[in-house]
Tab-separated table of C-alpha atoms in Angstrom:
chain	number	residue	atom	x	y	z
U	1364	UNK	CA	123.134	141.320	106.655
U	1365	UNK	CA	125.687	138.223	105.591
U	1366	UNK	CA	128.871	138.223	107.980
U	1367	UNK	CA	131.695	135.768	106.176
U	1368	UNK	CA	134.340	134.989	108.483
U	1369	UNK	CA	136.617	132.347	105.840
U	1370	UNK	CA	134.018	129.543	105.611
U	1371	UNK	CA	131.805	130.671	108.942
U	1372	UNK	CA	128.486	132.154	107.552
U	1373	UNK	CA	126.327	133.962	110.358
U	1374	UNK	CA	123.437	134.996	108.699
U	1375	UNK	CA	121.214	133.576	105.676
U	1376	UNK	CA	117.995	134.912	104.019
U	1377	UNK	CA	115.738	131.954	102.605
U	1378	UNK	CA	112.515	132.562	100.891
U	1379	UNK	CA	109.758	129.965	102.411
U	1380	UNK	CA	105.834	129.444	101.420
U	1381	UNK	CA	103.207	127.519	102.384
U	1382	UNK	CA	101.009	125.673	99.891
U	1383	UNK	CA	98.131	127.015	98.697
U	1384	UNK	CA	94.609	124.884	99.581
U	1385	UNK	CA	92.734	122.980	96.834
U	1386	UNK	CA	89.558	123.807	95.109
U	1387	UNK	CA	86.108	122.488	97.341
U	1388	UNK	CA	83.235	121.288	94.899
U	1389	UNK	CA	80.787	123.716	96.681
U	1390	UNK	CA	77.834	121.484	95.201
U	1391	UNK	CA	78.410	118.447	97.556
U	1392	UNK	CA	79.626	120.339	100.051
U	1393	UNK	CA	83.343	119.459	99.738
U	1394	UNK	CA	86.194	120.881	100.851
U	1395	UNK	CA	89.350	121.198	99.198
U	1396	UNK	CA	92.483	119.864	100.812
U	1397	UNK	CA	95.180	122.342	103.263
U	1398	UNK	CA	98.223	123.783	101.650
U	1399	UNK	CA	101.383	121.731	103.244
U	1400	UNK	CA	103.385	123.804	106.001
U	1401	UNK	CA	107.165	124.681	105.668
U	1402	UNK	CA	108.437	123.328	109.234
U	1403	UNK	CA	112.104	124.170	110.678
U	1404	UNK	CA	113.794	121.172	112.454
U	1405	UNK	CA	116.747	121.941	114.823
U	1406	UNK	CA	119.213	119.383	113.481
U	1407	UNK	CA	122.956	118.731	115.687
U	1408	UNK	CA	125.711	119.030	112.822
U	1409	UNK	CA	124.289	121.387	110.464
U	1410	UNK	CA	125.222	124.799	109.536
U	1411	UNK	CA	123.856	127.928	108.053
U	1412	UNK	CA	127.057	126.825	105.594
U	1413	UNK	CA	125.776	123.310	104.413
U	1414	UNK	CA	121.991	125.084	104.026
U	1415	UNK	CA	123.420	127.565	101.555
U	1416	UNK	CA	125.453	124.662	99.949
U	1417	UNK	CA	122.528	121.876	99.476
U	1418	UNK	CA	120.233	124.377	98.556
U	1419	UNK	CA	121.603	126.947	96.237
U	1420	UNK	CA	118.186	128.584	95.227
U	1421	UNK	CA	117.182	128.967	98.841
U	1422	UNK	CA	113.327	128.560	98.356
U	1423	UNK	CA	111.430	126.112	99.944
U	1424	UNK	CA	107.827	125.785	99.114
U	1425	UNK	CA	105.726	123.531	100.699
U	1426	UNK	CA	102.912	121.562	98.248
U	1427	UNK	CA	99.518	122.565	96.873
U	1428	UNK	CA	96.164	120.704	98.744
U	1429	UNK	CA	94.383	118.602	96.208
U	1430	UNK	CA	90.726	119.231	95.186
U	1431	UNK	CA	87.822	117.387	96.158
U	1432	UNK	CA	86.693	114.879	94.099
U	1433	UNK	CA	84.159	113.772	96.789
U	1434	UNK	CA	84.159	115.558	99.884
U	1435	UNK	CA	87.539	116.341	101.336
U	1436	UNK	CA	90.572	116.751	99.453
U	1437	UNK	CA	93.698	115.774	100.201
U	1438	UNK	CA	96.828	117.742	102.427
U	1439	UNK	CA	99.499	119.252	100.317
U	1440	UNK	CA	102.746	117.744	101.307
U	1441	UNK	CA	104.831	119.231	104.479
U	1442	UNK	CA	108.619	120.752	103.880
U	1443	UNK	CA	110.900	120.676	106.462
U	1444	UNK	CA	113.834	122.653	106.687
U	1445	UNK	CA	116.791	121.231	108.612
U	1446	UNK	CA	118.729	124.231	110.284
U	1447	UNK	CA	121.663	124.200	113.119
U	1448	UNK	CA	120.544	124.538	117.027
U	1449	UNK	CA	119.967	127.801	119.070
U	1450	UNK	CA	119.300	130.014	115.597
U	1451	UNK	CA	116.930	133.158	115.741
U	1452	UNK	CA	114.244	133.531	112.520
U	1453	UNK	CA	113.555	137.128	111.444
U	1454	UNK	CA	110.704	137.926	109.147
U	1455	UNK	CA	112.218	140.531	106.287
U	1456	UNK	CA	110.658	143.187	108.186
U	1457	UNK	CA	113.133	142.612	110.969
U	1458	UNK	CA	110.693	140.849	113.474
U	1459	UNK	CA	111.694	138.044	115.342
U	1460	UNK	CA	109.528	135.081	114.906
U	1461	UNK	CA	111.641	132.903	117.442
U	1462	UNK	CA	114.980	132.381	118.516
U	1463	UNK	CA	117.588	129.591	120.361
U	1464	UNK	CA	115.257	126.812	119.335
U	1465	UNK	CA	116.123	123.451	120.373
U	1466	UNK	CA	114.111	121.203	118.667
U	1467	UNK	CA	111.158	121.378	116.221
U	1468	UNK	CA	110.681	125.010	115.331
U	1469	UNK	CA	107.468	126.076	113.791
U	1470	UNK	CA	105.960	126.371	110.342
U	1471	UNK	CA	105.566	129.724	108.584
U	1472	UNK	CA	102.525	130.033	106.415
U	1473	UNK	CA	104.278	132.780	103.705
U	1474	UNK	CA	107.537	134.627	104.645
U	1475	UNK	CA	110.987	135.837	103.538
U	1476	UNK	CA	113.081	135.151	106.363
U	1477	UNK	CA	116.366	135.522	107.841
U	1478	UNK	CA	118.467	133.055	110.036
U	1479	UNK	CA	121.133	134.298	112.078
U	1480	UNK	CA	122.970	132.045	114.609
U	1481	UNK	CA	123.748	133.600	118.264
């Protein structure tokens, strides 16, 4: 699915995950805290080239919610993903989740994914 044109890269698969929520104390009533989200942020000067480069292992996981220890945990922390303008993500299925985005993209809860510029 990788095109390699000298240094021009068109398509890259990244693995991405959303934290898992923490443990409630069911006793009190508490709830544990969200899993973090894995955002993507439509960022002028990047490339799918510098994404490969600054992240060789290509996973990004976002953190795990905390437990309560009262009532509410805490949120696991958010990961953001910095990616060039007007991509298209593709589940590993081959679905489009969204394409030619110009700003703040979305957050994926568990997915292998594929970016491919236009």
């Amino acid at each position: 699915m990788r095109t390699c044109y000298g240094n021009f890269i068109d398509a890259l698969r990244l693995y991405v995950r959303g934290g898992t929520g923490g443990m409630g104390y069911p006793r009190l009533g508490g709830e544990g805290g969200r899993g973090g989200d894995v955002w993507f942020v439509a960022q002028e000067r990047t490339t799918l080239k510098t994404i490969r480069d600054r992240y060789p292992q290509k996973r990004f996981i976002a953190g795990t919610g905390a437990n309560s220890r009262s009532l509410k945990g805490e949120k696991g922390e958010d990961c953001e993903v910095h990616v060039p303008l007007g991509i298209s993500i593709l589940r590993d299925d081959g679905k489009q989740i969204g394409k030619n985005f110009c700003f703040v993209l979305m957050y994926l809860v568990d997915a292998v994914i594929f970016l491919d510029s236009i």
